[in-house]
mmCIF file of C-alpha atoms in Angstrom:
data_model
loop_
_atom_site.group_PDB
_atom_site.id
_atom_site.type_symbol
_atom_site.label_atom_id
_atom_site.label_comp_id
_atom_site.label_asym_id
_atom_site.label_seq_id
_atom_site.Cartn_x
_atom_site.Cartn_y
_atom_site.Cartn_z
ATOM 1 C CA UNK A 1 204.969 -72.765 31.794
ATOM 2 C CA UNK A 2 205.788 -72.875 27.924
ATOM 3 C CA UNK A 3 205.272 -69.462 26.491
ATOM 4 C CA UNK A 4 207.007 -70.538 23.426
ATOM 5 C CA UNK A 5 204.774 -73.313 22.750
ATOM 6 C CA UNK A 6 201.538 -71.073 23.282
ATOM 7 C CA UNK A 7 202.911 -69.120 21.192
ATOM 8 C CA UNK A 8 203.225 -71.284 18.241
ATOM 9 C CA UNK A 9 199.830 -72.157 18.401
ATOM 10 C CA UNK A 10 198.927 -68.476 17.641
ATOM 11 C CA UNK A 11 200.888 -69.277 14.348
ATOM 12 C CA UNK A 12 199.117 -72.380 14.016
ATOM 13 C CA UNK A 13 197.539 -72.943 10.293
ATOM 14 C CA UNK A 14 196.685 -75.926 9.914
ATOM 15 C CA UNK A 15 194.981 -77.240 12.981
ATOM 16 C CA UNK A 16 192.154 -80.294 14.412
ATOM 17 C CA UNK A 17 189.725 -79.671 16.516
ATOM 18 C CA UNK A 18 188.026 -82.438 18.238
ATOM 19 C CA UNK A 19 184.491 -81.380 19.741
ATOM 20 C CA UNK A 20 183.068 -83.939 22.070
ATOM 21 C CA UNK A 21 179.908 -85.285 22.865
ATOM 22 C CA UNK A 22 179.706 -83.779 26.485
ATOM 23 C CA UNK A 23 180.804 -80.697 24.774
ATOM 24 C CA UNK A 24 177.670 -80.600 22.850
ATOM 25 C CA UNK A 25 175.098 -81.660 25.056
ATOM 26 C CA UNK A 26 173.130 -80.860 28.320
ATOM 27 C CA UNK A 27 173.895 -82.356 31.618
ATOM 28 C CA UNK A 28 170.593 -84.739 30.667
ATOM 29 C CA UNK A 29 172.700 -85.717 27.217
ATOM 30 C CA UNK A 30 169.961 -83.719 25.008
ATOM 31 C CA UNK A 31 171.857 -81.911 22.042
ATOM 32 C CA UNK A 32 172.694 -77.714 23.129
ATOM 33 C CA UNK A 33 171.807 -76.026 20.135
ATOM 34 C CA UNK A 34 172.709 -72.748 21.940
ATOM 35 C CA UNK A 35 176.053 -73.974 23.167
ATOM 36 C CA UNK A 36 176.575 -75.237 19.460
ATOM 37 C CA UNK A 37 175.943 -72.118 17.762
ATOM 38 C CA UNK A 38 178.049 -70.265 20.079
ATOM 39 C CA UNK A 39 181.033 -73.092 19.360
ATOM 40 C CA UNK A 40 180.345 -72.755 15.774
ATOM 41 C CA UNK A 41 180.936 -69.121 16.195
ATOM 42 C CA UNK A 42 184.302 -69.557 17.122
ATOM 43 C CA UNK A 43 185.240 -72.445 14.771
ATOM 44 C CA UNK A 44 184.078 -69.513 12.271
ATOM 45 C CA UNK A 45 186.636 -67.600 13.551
ATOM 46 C CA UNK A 46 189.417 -70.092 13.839
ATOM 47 C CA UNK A 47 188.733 -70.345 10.010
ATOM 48 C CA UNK A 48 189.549 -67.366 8.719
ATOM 49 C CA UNK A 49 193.188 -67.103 8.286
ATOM 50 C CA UNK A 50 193.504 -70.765 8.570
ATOM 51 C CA UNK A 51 192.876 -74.265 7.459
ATOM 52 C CA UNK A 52 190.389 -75.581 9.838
ATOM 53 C CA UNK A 53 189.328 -79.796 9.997
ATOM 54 C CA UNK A 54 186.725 -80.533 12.628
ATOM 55 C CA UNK A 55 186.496 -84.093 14.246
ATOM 56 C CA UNK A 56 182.845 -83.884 16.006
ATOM 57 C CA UNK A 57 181.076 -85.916 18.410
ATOM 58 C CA UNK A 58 177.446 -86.030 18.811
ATOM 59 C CA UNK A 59 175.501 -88.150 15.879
ATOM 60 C CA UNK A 60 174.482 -90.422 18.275
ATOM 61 C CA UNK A 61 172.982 -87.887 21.181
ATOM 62 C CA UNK A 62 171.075 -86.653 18.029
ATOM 63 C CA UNK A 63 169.665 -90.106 17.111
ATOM 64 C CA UNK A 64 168.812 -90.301 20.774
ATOM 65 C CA UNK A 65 167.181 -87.558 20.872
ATOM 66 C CA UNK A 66 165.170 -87.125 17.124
ATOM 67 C CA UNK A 67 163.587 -90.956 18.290
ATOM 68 C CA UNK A 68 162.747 -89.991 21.311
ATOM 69 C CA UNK A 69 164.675 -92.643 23.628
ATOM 70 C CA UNK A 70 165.082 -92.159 27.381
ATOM 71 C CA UNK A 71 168.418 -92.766 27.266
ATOM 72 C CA UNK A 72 171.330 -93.958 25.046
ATOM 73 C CA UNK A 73 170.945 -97.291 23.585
ATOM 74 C CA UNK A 74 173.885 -99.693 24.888
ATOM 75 C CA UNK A 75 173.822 -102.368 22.335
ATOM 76 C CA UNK A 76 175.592 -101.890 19.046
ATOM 77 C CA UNK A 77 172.543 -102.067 16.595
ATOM 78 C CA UNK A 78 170.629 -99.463 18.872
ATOM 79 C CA UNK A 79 173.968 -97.201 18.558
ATOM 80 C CA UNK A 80 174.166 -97.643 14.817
ATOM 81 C CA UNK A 81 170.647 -96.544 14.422
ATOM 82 C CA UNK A 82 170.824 -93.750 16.606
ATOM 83 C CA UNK A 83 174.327 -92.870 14.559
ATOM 84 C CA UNK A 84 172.011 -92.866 11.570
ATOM 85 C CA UNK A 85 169.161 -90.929 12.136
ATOM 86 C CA UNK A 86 171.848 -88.394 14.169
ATOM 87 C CA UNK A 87 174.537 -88.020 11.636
ATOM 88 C CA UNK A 88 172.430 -86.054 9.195
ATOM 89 C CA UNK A 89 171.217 -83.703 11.966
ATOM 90 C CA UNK A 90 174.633 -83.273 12.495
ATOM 91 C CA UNK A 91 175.719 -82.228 9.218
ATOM 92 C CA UNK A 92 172.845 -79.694 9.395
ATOM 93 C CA UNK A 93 173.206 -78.185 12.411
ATOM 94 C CA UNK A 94 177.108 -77.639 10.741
ATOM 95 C CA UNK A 95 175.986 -76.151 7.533
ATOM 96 C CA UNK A 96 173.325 -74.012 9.581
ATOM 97 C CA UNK A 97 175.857 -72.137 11.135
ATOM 98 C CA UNK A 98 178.971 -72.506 8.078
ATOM 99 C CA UNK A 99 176.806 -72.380 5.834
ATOM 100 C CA UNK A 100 174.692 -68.987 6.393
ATOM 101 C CA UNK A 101 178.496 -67.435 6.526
ATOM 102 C CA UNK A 102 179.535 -68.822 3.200
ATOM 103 C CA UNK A 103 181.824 -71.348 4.846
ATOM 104 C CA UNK A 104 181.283 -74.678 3.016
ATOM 105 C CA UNK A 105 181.834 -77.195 4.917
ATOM 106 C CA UNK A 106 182.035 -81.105 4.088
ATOM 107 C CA UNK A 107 181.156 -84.813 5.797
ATOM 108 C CA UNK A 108 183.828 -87.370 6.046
ATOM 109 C CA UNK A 109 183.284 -90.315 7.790
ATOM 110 C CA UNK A 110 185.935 -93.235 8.384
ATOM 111 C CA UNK A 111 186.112 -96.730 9.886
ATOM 112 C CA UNK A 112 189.612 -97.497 11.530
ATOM 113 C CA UNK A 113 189.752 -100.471 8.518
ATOM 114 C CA UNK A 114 190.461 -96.872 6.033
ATOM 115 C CA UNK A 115 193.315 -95.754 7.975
ATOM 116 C CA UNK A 116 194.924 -99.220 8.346
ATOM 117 C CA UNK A 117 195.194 -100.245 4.212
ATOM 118 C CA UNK A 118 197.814 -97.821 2.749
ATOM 119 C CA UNK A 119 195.404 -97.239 -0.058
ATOM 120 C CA UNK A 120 192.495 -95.991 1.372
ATOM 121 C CA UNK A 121 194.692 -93.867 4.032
ATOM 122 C CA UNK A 122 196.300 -92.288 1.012
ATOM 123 C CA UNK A 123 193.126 -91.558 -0.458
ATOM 124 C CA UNK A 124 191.996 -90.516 2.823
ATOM 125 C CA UNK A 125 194.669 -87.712 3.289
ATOM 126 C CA UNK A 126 194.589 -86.690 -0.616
ATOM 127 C CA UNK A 127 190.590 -86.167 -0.238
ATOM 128 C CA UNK A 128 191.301 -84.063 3.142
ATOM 129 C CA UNK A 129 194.212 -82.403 1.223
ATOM 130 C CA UNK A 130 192.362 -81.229 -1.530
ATOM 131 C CA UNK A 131 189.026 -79.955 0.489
ATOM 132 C CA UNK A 132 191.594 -77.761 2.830
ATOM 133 C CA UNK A 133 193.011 -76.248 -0.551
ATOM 134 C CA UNK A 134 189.591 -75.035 -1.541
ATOM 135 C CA UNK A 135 188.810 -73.748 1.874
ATOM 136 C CA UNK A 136 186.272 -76.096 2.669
ATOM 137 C CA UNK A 137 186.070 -76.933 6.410
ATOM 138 C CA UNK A 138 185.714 -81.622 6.545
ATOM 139 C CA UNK A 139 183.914 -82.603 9.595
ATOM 140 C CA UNK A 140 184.647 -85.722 10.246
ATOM 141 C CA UNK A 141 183.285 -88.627 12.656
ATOM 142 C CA UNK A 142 183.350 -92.336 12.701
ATOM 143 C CA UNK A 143 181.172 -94.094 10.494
ATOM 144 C CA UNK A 144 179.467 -95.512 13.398
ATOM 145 C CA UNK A 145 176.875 -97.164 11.214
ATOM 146 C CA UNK A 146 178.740 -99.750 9.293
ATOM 147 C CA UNK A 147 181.547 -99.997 11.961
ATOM 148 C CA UNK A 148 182.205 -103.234 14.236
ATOM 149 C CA UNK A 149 184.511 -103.534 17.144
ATOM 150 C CA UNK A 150 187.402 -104.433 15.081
ATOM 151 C CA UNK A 151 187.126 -101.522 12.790
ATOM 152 C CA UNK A 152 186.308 -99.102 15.260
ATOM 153 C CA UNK A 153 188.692 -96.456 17.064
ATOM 154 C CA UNK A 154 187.202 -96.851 19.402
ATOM 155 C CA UNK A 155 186.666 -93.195 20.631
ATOM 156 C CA UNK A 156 186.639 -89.706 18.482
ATOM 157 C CA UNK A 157 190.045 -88.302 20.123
ATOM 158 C CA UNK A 158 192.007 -91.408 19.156
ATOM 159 C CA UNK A 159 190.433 -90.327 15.387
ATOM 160 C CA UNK A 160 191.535 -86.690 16.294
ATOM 161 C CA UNK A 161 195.215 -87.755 16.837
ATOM 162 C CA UNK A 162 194.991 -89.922 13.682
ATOM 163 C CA UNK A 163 193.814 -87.132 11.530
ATOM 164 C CA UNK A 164 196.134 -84.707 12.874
ATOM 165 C CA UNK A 165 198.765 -86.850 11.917
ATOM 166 C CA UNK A 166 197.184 -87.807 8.688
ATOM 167 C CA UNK A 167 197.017 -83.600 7.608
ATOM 168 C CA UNK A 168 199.706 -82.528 9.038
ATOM 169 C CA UNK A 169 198.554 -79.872 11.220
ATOM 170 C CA UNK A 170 200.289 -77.798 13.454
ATOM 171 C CA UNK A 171 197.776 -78.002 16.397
ATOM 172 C CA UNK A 172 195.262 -80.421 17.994
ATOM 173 C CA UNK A 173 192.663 -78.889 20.027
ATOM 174 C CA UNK A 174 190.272 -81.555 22.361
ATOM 175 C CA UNK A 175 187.580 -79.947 23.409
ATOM 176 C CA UNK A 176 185.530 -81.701 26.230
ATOM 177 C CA UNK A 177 184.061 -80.805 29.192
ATOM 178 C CA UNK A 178 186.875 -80.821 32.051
ATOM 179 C CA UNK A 179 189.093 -77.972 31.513
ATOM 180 C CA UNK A 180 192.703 -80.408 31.185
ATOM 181 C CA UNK A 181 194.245 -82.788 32.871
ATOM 182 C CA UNK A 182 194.561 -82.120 36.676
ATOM 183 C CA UNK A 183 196.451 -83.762 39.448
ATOM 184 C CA UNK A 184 193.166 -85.139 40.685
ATOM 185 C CA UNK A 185 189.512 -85.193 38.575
ATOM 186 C CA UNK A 186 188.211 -82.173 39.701
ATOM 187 C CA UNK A 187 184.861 -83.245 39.911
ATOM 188 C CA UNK A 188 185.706 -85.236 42.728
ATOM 189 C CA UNK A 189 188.457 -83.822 44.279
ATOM 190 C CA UNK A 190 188.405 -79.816 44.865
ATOM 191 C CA UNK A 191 191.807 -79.229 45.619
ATOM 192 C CA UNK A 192 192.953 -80.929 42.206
ATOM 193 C CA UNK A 193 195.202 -78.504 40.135
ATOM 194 C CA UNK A 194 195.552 -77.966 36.705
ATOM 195 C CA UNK A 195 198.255 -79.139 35.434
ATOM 196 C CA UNK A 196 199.812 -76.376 32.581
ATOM 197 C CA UNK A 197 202.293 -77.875 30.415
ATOM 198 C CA UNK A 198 203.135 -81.689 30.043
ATOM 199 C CA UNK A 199 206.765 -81.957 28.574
ATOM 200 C CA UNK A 200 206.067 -86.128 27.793
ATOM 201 C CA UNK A 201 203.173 -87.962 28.577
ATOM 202 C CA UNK A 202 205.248 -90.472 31.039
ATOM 203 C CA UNK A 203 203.031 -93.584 33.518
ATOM 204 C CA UNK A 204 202.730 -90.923 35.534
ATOM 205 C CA UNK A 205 200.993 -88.262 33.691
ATOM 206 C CA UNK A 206 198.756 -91.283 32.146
ATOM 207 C CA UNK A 207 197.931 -92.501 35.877
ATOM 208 C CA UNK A 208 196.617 -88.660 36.259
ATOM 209 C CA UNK A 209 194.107 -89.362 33.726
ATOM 210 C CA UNK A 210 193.025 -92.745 34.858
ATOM 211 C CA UNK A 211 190.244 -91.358 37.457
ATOM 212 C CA UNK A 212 188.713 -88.834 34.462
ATOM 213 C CA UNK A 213 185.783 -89.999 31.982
ATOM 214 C CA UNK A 214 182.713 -88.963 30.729
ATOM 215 C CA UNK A 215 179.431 -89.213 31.273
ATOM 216 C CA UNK A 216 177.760 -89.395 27.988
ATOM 217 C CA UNK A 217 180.581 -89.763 24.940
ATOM 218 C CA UNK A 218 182.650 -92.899 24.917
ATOM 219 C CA UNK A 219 185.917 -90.814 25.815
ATOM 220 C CA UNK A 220 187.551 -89.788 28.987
ATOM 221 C CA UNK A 221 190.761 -88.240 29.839
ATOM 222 C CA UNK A 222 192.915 -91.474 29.851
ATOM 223 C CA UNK A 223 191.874 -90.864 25.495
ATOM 224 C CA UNK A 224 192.227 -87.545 25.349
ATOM 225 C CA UNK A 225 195.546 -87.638 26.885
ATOM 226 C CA UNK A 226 197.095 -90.760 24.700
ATOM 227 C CA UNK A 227 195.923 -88.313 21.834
ATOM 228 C CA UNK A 228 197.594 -85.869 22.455
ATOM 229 C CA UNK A 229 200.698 -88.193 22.777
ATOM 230 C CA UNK A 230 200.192 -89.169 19.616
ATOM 231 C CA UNK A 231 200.528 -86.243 18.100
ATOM 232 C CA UNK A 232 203.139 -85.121 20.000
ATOM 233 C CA UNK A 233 204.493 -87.754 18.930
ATOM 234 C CA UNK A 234 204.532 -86.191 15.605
ATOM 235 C CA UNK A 235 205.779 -83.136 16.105
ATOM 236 C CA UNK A 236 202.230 -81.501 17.062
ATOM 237 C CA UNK A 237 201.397 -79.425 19.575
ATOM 238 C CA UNK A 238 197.781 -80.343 21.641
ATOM 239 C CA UNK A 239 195.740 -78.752 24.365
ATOM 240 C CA UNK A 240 192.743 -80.023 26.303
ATOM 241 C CA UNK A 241 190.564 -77.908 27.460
ATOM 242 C CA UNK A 242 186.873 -77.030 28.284
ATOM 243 C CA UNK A 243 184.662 -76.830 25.304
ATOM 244 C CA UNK A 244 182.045 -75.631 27.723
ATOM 245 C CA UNK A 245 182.595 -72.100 27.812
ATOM 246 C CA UNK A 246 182.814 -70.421 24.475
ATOM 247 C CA UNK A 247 185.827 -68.774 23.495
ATOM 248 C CA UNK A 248 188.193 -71.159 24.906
ATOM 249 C CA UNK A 249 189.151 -71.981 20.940
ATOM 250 C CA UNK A 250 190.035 -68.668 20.297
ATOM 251 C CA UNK A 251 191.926 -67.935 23.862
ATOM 252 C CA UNK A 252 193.712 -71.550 22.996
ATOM 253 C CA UNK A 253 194.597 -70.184 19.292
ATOM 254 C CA UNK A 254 195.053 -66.847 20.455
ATOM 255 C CA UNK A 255 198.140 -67.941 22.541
ATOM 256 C CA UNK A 256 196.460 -67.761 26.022
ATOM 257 C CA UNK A 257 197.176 -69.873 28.962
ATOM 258 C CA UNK A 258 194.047 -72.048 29.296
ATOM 259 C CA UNK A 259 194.037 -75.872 29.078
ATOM 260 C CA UNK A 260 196.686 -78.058 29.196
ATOM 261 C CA UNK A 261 199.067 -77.842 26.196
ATOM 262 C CA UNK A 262 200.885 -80.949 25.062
ATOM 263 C CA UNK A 263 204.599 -80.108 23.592
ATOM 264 C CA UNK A 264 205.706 -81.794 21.069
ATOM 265 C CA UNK A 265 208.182 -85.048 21.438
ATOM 266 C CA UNK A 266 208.988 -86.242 18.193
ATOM 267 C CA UNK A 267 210.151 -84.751 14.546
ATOM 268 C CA UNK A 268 207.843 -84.916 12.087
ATOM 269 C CA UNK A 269 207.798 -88.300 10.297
ATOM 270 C CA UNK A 270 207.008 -89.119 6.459
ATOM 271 C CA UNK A 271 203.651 -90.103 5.669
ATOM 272 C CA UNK A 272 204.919 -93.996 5.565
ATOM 273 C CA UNK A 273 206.162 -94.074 8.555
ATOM 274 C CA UNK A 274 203.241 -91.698 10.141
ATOM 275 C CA UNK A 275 201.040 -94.038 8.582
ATOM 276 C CA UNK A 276 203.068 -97.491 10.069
ATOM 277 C CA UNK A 277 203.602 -96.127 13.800
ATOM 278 C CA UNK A 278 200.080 -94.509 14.650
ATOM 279 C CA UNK A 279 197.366 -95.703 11.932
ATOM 280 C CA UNK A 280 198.045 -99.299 12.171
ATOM 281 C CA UNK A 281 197.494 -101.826 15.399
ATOM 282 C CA UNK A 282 200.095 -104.427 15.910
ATOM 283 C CA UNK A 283 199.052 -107.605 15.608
ATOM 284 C CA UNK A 284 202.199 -108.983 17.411
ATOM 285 C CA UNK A 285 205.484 -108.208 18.893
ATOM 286 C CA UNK A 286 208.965 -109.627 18.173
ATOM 287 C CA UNK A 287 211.255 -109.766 21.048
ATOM 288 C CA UNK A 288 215.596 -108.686 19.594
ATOM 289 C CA UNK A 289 218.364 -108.865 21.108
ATOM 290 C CA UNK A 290 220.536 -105.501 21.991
ATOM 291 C CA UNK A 291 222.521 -105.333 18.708
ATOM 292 C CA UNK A 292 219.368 -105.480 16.632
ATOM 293 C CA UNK A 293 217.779 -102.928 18.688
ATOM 294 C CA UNK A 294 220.621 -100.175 18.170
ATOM 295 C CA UNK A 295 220.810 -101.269 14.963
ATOM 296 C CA UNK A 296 217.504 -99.931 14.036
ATOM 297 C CA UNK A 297 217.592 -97.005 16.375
ATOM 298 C CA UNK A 298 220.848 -95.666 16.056
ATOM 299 C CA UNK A 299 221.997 -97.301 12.393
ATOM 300 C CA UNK A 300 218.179 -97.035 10.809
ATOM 301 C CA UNK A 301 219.066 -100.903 9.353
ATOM 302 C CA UNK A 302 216.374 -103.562 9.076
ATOM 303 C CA UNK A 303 215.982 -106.178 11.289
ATOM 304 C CA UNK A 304 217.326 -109.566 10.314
ATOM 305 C CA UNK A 305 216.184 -112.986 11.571
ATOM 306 C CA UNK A 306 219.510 -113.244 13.726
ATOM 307 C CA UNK A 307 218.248 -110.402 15.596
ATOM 308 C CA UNK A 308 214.863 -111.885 16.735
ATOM 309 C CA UNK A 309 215.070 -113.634 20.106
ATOM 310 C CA UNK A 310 211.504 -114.807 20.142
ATOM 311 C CA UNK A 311 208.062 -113.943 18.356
ATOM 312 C CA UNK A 312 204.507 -113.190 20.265
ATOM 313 C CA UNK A 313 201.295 -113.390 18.651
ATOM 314 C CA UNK A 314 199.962 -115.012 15.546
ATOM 315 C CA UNK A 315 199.741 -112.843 12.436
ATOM 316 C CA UNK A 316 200.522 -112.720 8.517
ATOM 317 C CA UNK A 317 203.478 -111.449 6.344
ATOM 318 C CA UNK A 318 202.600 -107.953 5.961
ATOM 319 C CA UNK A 319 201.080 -107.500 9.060
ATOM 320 C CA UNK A 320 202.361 -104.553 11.646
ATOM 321 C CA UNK A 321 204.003 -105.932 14.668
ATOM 322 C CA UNK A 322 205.767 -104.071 17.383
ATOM 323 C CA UNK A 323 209.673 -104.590 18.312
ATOM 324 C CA UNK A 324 210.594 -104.839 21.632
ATOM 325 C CA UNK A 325 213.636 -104.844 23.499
ATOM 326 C CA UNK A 326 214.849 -108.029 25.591
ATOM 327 C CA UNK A 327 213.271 -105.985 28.637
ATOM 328 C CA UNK A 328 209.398 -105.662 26.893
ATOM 329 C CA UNK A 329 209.913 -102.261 26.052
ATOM 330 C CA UNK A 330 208.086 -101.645 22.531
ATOM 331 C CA UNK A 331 210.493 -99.160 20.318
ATOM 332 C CA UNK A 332 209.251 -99.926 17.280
ATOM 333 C CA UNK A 333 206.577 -101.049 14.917
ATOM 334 C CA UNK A 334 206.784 -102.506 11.424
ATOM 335 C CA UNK A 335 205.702 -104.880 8.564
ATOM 336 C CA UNK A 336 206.941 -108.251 9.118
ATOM 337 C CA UNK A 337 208.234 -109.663 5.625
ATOM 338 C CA UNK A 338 207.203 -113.451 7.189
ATOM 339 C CA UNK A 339 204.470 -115.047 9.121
ATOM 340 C CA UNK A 340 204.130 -115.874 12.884
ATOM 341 C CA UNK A 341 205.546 -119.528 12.148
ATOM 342 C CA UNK A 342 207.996 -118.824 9.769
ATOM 343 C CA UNK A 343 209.280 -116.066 12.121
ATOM 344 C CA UNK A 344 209.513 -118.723 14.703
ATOM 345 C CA UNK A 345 211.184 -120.958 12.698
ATOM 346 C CA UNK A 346 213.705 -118.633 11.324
ATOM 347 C CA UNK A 347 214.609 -116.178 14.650
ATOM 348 C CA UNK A 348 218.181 -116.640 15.669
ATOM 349 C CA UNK A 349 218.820 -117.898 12.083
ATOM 350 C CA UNK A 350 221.535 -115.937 9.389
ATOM 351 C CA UNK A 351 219.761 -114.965 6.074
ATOM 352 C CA UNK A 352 221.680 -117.589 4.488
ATOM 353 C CA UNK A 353 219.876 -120.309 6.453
ATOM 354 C CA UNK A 354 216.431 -118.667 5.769
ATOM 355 C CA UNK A 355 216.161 -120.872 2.147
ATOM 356 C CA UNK A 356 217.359 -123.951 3.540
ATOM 357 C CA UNK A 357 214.852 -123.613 7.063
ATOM 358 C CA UNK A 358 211.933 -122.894 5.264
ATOM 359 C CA UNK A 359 212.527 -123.990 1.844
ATOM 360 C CA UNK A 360 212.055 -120.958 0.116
ATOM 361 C CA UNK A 361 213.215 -116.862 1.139
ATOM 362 C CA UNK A 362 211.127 -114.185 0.313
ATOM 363 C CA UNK A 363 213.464 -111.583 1.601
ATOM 364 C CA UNK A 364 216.599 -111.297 3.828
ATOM 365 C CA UNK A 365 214.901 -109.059 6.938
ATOM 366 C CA UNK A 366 212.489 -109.801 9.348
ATOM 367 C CA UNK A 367 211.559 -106.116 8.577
ATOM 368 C CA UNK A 368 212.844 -104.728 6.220
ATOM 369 C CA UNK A 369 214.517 -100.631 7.108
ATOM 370 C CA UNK A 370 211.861 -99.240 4.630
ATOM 371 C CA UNK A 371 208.782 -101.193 6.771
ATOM 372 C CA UNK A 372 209.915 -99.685 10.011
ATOM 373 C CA UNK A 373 209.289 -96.718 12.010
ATOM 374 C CA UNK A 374 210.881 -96.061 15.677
ATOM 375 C CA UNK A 375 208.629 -94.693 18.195
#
């Protein structure tokens, strides 16, 4: 049990919260308006006092249910269409219940392709910088529209842990529909017990949330959980817990023992290195030897081509790749300064032979110390 770390969330002011689908909907997937309005209540109240982004769920169940459909589409285009018509219902219901309390509140919606350039990520967290100083609350989803696999995240609590990371903010709530992460899914298993406090999200507590997913949103446990890493990883605290029942927000922000809080694991990194180690997807992974490896870690140098012991993957100078250690274990990710080939070419190599391998040296590293960010 971590009573420190419940209560820092009472002192939480800047903090996500993540509402999901199945905390929105019936059982049948229609959209709760009740439930809503009671949930908005309480995001109300999380408000005041503090700077308040919401990452919500639920365009889609709107689409579904403003065209009538049976059930939600499973190809893309049907999804995208349903996104459409839902995503302006959304925004309504939202500035129905912000809105008749003077709360303004704003849309933001992102494809994974914004967090991944550095320019539109900056832009991204200046935009969500400057509605928090003017106390306007950004609810923000996936553009689910105009996205395609490839730019997609996929699910809204990998967003969640993005954004969190992106502001700054000194707590993550998930809200969903299980009440944590339990030694068993309880929805299956009745003696399954809740499991408090996770320290570090180890194999073990990711096996945990393995069994767990939902029913109608495109997230289960297994996402909510690597979320909440993430942003541990930042130096944020998280809970998960039930957004079924209102006023679980305000027992979580109030400091009460509901949910399972995530303690942070890491310091809090710059926005460059934030931005290299959790916005971006590696697009291959260079294997280094021991010395390179402490090198980085312990020394914070670059990596040099003599440190590379082989190169996985295809990809492009400038692309992120992970580092891994001669055992597989990633430790780092960065920018590589050369291609896939040249890489290959080059690994083993001093930076004096780089010129006379290739025929021409764009810079000394591999990755250069600036490009880098341990994990």
């Amino acid at each position: 049990m971590s009573h420190s770390g419940r209560n820092a969330l009472r002192a939480a002011k800047r903090v996500v919260v993540k509402i999901g689908t199945n905390a929105l909907t019936h059982a049948t997937g229609r959209f709760n308006r009740e439930h809503f309005e009671a949930l908005g209540r309480d995001l109300l109240w999380a408000a005041q006092g503090r700077e308040l982004v919401v990452v919500s769920s639920g365009a889609i169940a709107l689409g579904v249910e403003r065209l009538g459909l049976a059930a939600r589409p499973r190809d893309i285009p049907g999804k995208q269409a349903c996104a459409a018509v839902g995503q302006s219902r959304l925004m309504q219901a939202y500035e129905d219940v912000f809105g008749g309390q003077g709360q303004a509140v704003a849309q933001v919606l992102l494809t994974h392709e914004d967090m991944r350039d550095r320019r539109r990520y900056l832009n991204v967290k200046h935009t969500l910088e400057r509605l928090l100083s003017a106390r306007v609350v950004p609810v923000i989803n996936e553009n689910d529209t105009v996205s395609v696999d490839e730019l997609k995240f996929g699910d809204n609590d990998t967003l969640a842990g993005l954004v969190a990371g992106v502001v700054e903010a000194d707590a993550l709530v998930l809200l969903s529909d299980v009440d944590g992460l339990h030694t068993a899914d309880p929805r299956r298993d009745a003696s399954a017990k809740l499991l408090e406090t996770v320290e570090e999200v180890t194999p073990e507590v990711l096996s945990l949330a393995g069994g767990t997913s939902s029913g109608v949103g495109t997230g289960g446990m297994a996402t909510k959980v690597r979320a909440a890493s993430s942003a541990a990883e930042q130096g944020i605290r998280s809970v998960i817990t039930s957004g079924a029942e209102p006023g679980r927000l305000r027992a979580v922000l109030g400091g009460e023992q509901v949910g399972t809080l995530f303690e942070p694991t890491g310091a809090r990194r710059g926005s460059r290195a934030a931005w290299i180690a959790h916005a971006l997807r590696p697009q291959g992974t260079l294997r280094v030897d021991a010395g390179a490896r402490d090198a980085i870690v312990q020394g914070k140098r670059s990596l040099l081509p003599s440190g590379v012991r082989s190169v996985e993957g295809d990809f492009d100078r400038g692309d992120p790749v992970d580092l891994a250690d001669e055992s597989g274990e990633v430790f780092a990710r960065g920018l590589a300064s050369y291609d896939a080939q040249e890489l290959r070419r080059i690994a083993g190599r001093r930076t004096s032979d780089i010129e006379s391998v290739l025929g021409y040296r764009y810079l000394d590293e591999a990755v250069h110390r600036d490009d880098l960010a341990v994990l």
